[in-house]
Amino acid sequence: MISYPSRHCTVELQALPSRIGQVRRIVSAQLRYWHLDPLIDRAALGVTELLTNVHQHAQPDKTCTVEIELLLDRLTVSVRDCDPRLPVVAEAGGADALATCGRGLAMVAAVSESWGVRPDESGKVVWFSLPAPVAAVRATPARPPQRTTTVTVETPARRFAEVGQRVDLSRPEHAPARSAVVG
């Protein structure tokens, strides 16, 4: 489920490797829509790390909710799961410095302005925030909630046929050939 009231987006999913890439694309597309392109890489990296933690550690299931919200000059990305155990940040240095896992939250901390975790009635919420560029915040109009309309299948087809000029598909029009090669 995806909802878009104003500057808020929620995605519910199972934190499986195939879904993590999809959520990265959803977050990237939403930030592009909000004109927050400079935040895409950091937000996508952060949400990937948080979802990977859910996939690797959350019990009893991998169900979670990703929420992105733009309030004033701050973008907050959060992941809610059903596991009440709070994450532990790995210590840097020593033999763990070369480890290939266990540094997700340290990366989230490195790319974000702030981050945290809070217990929730059904588990926990891990979040991070990024400062939003002021120009992008002003450029993004707040969109009123859209109405849900039920339309029969015939109505859009009829409208489509009525728009513009009629096209005779039995007689193809000829268009000049174009090439992508210069010269």
mmCIF file of C-alpha atoms in Angstrom:
data_model
loop_
_atom_site.group_PDB
_atom_site.id
_atom_site.type_symbol
_atom_site.label_atom_id
_atom_site.label_comp_id
_atom_site.label_asym_id
_atom_site.label_seq_id
_atom_site.Cartn_x
_atom_site.Cartn_y
_atom_site.Cartn_z
ATOM 1 C CA MET A 1 0.000 0.000 0.000
ATOM 2 C CA ILE A 2 1.283 3.451 -0.900
ATOM 3 C CA SER A 3 -0.371 6.616 0.376
ATOM 4 C CA TYR A 4 0.410 10.192 -0.658
ATOM 5 C CA PRO A 5 -1.343 12.687 1.585
ATOM 6 C CA SER A 6 0.635 15.885 1.204
ATOM 7 C CA ARG A 7 4.330 15.075 1.724
ATOM 8 C CA HIS A 8 4.061 11.658 3.258
ATOM 9 C CA CYS A 9 4.564 8.217 1.740
ATOM 10 C CA THR A 10 4.061 4.824 3.394
ATOM 11 C CA VAL A 11 4.993 1.422 1.989
ATOM 12 C CA GLU A 12 4.141 -1.866 3.709
ATOM 13 C CA LEU A 13 6.174 -4.921 2.712
ATOM 14 C CA GLN A 14 7.960 -8.114 3.632
ATOM 15 C CA ALA A 15 11.667 -7.232 4.007
ATOM 16 C CA LEU A 16 12.910 -9.713 1.429
ATOM 17 C CA PRO A 17 15.940 -9.000 -0.793
ATOM 18 C CA SER A 18 13.745 -8.661 -3.897
ATOM 19 C CA ARG A 19 11.503 -6.109 -2.156
ATOM 20 C CA ILE A 20 14.363 -3.963 -0.859
ATOM 21 C CA GLY A 21 15.309 -2.901 -4.403
ATOM 22 C CA GLN A 22 11.683 -2.050 -5.144
ATOM 23 C CA VAL A 23 11.449 0.146 -2.057
ATOM 24 C CA ARG A 24 14.680 1.925 -3.044
ATOM 25 C CA ARG A 25 13.065 2.767 -6.398
ATOM 26 C CA ILE A 26 9.843 3.927 -4.707
ATOM 27 C CA VAL A 27 11.765 6.185 -2.300
ATOM 28 C CA SER A 28 13.871 7.573 -5.172
ATOM 29 C CA ALA A 29 10.795 8.285 -7.306
ATOM 30 C CA GLN A 30 8.986 9.971 -4.420
ATOM 31 C CA LEU A 31 11.976 12.197 -3.644
ATOM 32 C CA ARG A 32 12.244 13.130 -7.330
ATOM 33 C CA TYR A 33 8.549 14.056 -7.278
ATOM 34 C CA TRP A 34 9.158 16.258 -4.228
ATOM 35 C CA HIS A 35 12.180 17.854 -6.005
ATOM 36 C CA LEU A 36 14.576 16.424 -3.417
ATOM 37 C CA ASP A 37 17.013 14.877 -5.900
ATOM 38 C CA PRO A 38 20.104 15.742 -3.798
ATOM 39 C CA LEU A 39 18.797 13.461 -1.016
ATOM 40 C CA ILE A 40 18.083 10.390 -3.154
ATOM 41 C CA ASP A 41 21.419 8.578 -2.731
ATOM 42 C CA ARG A 42 21.606 9.038 1.037
ATOM 43 C CA ALA A 43 17.936 8.194 1.604
ATOM 44 C CA ALA A 44 18.142 5.102 -0.618
ATOM 45 C CA LEU A 45 21.298 3.900 1.161
ATOM 46 C CA GLY A 46 19.749 4.476 4.587
ATOM 47 C CA VAL A 47 16.471 2.720 3.792
ATOM 48 C CA THR A 48 18.412 -0.195 2.274
ATOM 49 C CA GLU A 49 20.419 -0.622 5.464
ATOM 50 C CA LEU A 50 17.353 -0.448 7.684
ATOM 51 C CA LEU A 51 15.427 -2.958 5.552
ATOM 52 C CA THR A 52 18.441 -5.265 5.448
ATOM 53 C CA ASN A 53 18.484 -5.203 9.257
ATOM 54 C CA VAL A 54 14.813 -6.187 9.316
ATOM 55 C CA HIS A 55 15.528 -9.002 6.847
ATOM 56 C CA GLN A 56 18.484 -10.310 8.848
ATOM 57 C CA HIS A 57 17.353 -9.760 12.428
ATOM 58 C CA ALA A 58 13.607 -9.209 12.854
ATOM 59 C CA GLN A 59 11.579 -11.994 14.416
ATOM 60 C CA PRO A 60 8.981 -13.510 14.245
ATOM 61 C CA ASP A 61 8.304 -12.208 10.719
ATOM 62 C CA LYS A 62 9.763 -9.765 8.202
ATOM 63 C CA THR A 63 6.691 -7.552 7.842
ATOM 64 C CA CYS A 64 7.576 -3.870 8.079
ATOM 65 C CA THR A 65 6.446 -0.392 7.102
ATOM 66 C CA VAL A 66 8.674 2.217 5.472
ATOM 67 C CA GLU A 67 7.579 5.791 5.943
ATOM 68 C CA ILE A 68 9.082 8.913 4.394
ATOM 69 C CA GLU A 69 7.888 12.305 5.485
ATOM 70 C CA LEU A 70 8.899 15.827 4.561
ATOM 71 C CA LEU A 71 8.179 18.322 7.319
ATOM 72 C CA LEU A 72 9.426 21.867 6.896
ATOM 73 C CA ASP A 73 13.133 21.481 6.084
ATOM 74 C CA ARG A 74 13.609 17.874 7.238
ATOM 75 C CA LEU A 75 13.111 14.542 5.507
ATOM 76 C CA THR A 76 12.549 11.660 7.917
ATOM 77 C CA VAL A 77 12.750 8.037 6.801
ATOM 78 C CA SER A 78 11.588 5.370 9.234
ATOM 79 C CA VAL A 79 11.175 1.600 9.228
ATOM 80 C CA ARG A 80 8.736 -0.015 11.652
ATOM 81 C CA ASP A 81 8.905 -3.760 12.337
ATOM 82 C CA CYS A 82 7.287 -6.201 14.798
ATOM 83 C CA ASP A 83 10.464 -7.195 16.661
ATOM 84 C CA PRO A 84 10.714 -5.388 20.024
ATOM 85 C CA ARG A 85 14.489 -5.985 20.326
ATOM 86 C CA LEU A 86 16.394 -2.736 19.804
ATOM 87 C CA PRO A 87 19.368 -2.722 17.423
ATOM 88 C CA VAL A 88 22.929 -2.542 18.696
ATOM 89 C CA VAL A 89 25.524 -0.390 16.945
ATOM 90 C CA ALA A 90 28.774 -2.272 16.299
ATOM 91 C CA GLU A 91 31.923 -0.723 17.735
ATOM 92 C CA ALA A 92 34.397 0.600 15.152
ATOM 93 C CA GLY A 93 38.026 -0.454 15.138
ATOM 94 C CA GLY A 94 39.901 -3.626 16.068
ATOM 95 C CA ALA A 95 39.216 -6.913 14.296
ATOM 96 C CA ASP A 96 35.706 -5.747 13.363
ATOM 97 C CA ALA A 97 37.112 -2.983 11.152
ATOM 98 C CA LEU A 98 37.379 -5.453 8.262
ATOM 99 C CA ALA A 99 33.997 -7.110 8.858
ATOM 100 C CA THR A 100 31.646 -7.279 5.885
ATOM 101 C CA CYS A 101 28.498 -7.020 8.000
ATOM 102 C CA GLY A 102 27.342 -5.320 11.181
ATOM 103 C CA ARG A 103 28.041 -1.762 10.085
ATOM 104 C CA GLY A 104 24.604 -0.811 8.697
ATOM 105 C CA LEU A 105 23.620 1.542 11.500
ATOM 106 C CA ALA A 106 27.073 3.128 11.456
ATOM 107 C CA MET A 107 26.532 3.859 7.747
ATOM 108 C CA VAL A 108 23.069 5.271 8.479
ATOM 109 C CA ALA A 109 24.638 7.513 11.126
ATOM 110 C CA ALA A 110 27.355 8.605 8.670
ATOM 111 C CA VAL A 111 24.969 9.641 5.869
ATOM 112 C CA SER A 112 22.246 11.195 8.022
ATOM 113 C CA GLU A 113 21.957 14.298 10.134
ATOM 114 C CA SER A 114 20.460 12.279 12.992
ATOM 115 C CA TRP A 115 19.040 8.835 13.606
ATOM 116 C CA GLY A 116 17.454 6.860 16.395
ATOM 117 C CA VAL A 117 15.260 4.006 17.511
ATOM 118 C CA ARG A 118 12.140 3.998 19.646
ATOM 119 C CA PRO A 119 9.988 1.192 20.998
ATOM 120 C CA ASP A 120 6.555 0.983 19.393
ATOM 121 C CA GLU A 121 3.328 -0.676 20.540
ATOM 122 C CA SER A 122 3.932 -3.526 18.092
ATOM 123 C CA GLY A 123 7.751 -3.579 17.933
ATOM 124 C CA LYS A 124 10.139 -0.747 17.154
ATOM 125 C CA VAL A 125 10.777 2.127 14.762
ATOM 126 C CA VAL A 126 14.274 2.908 13.458
ATOM 127 C CA TRP A 127 14.533 6.301 11.770
ATOM 128 C CA PHE A 128 16.976 8.790 10.286
ATOM 129 C CA SER A 129 16.621 12.366 9.080
ATOM 130 C CA LEU A 130 18.223 14.423 6.346
ATOM 131 C CA PRO A 131 18.156 18.198 5.924
ATOM 132 C CA ALA A 132 16.053 19.168 2.914
ATOM 133 C CA PRO A 133 17.343 21.883 0.566
ATOM 134 C CA VAL A 134 15.312 25.037 1.192
ATOM 135 C CA ALA A 135 14.714 25.665 -2.538
ATOM 136 C CA ALA A 136 13.265 22.173 -2.975
ATOM 137 C CA VAL A 137 10.945 22.568 0.003
ATOM 138 C CA ARG A 138 9.546 25.798 -1.455
ATOM 139 C CA ALA A 139 9.224 24.240 -4.936
ATOM 140 C CA THR A 140 7.114 21.322 -3.741
ATOM 141 C CA PRO A 141 3.456 22.299 -3.598
ATOM 142 C CA ALA A 142 1.396 20.601 -0.940
ATOM 143 C CA ARG A 143 -1.096 18.456 -2.809
ATOM 144 C CA PRO A 144 -4.594 18.090 -1.365
ATOM 145 C CA PRO A 145 -5.775 14.533 -0.807
ATOM 146 C CA GLN A 146 -7.254 13.077 -3.970
ATOM 147 C CA ARG A 147 -10.797 11.797 -4.115
ATOM 148 C CA THR A 148 -11.416 8.189 -4.955
ATOM 149 C CA THR A 149 -13.734 7.818 -7.915
ATOM 150 C CA THR A 150 -15.255 4.607 -9.230
ATOM 151 C CA VAL A 151 -15.473 4.531 -13.001
ATOM 152 C CA THR A 152 -16.725 1.736 -15.207
ATOM 153 C CA VAL A 153 -14.330 0.295 -17.764
ATOM 154 C CA GLU A 154 -16.437 1.571 -20.679
ATOM 155 C CA THR A 155 -16.297 5.246 -19.685
ATOM 156 C CA PRO A 156 -12.506 5.776 -20.098
ATOM 157 C CA ALA A 157 -12.505 3.930 -23.425
ATOM 158 C CA ARG A 158 -15.322 6.097 -24.753
ATOM 159 C CA ARG A 159 -13.572 9.255 -23.593
ATOM 160 C CA PHE A 160 -10.325 8.145 -25.195
ATOM 161 C CA ALA A 161 -12.061 7.639 -28.537
ATOM 162 C CA GLU A 162 -13.642 11.099 -28.332
ATOM 163 C CA VAL A 163 -10.388 12.955 -27.674
ATOM 164 C CA GLY A 164 -8.597 14.466 -30.665
ATOM 165 C CA GLN A 165 -8.920 13.416 -34.267
ATOM 166 C CA ARG A 166 -9.872 9.965 -35.441
ATOM 167 C CA VAL A 167 -7.076 7.778 -36.728
ATOM 168 C CA ASP A 168 -7.541 5.277 -39.544
ATOM 169 C CA LEU A 169 -5.307 2.354 -38.568
ATOM 170 C CA SER A 170 -5.863 0.596 -41.904
ATOM 171 C CA ARG A 171 -3.922 3.371 -43.667
ATOM 172 C CA PRO A 172 -0.568 3.948 -41.923
ATOM 173 C CA GLU A 173 0.942 7.388 -42.217
ATOM 174 C CA HIS A 174 4.490 7.627 -43.441
ATOM 175 C CA ALA A 175 7.018 9.402 -41.272
ATOM 176 C CA PRO A 176 10.526 10.361 -42.306
ATOM 177 C CA ALA A 177 13.184 7.930 -41.170
ATOM 178 C CA ARG A 178 15.314 9.132 -38.270
ATOM 179 C CA SER A 179 18.659 7.942 -37.120
ATOM 180 C CA ALA A 180 20.429 8.236 -33.827
ATOM 181 C CA VAL A 181 23.723 8.407 -35.684
ATOM 182 C CA VAL A 182 25.002 11.915 -36.349
ATOM 183 C CA GLY A 183 25.889 12.708 -39.926
#
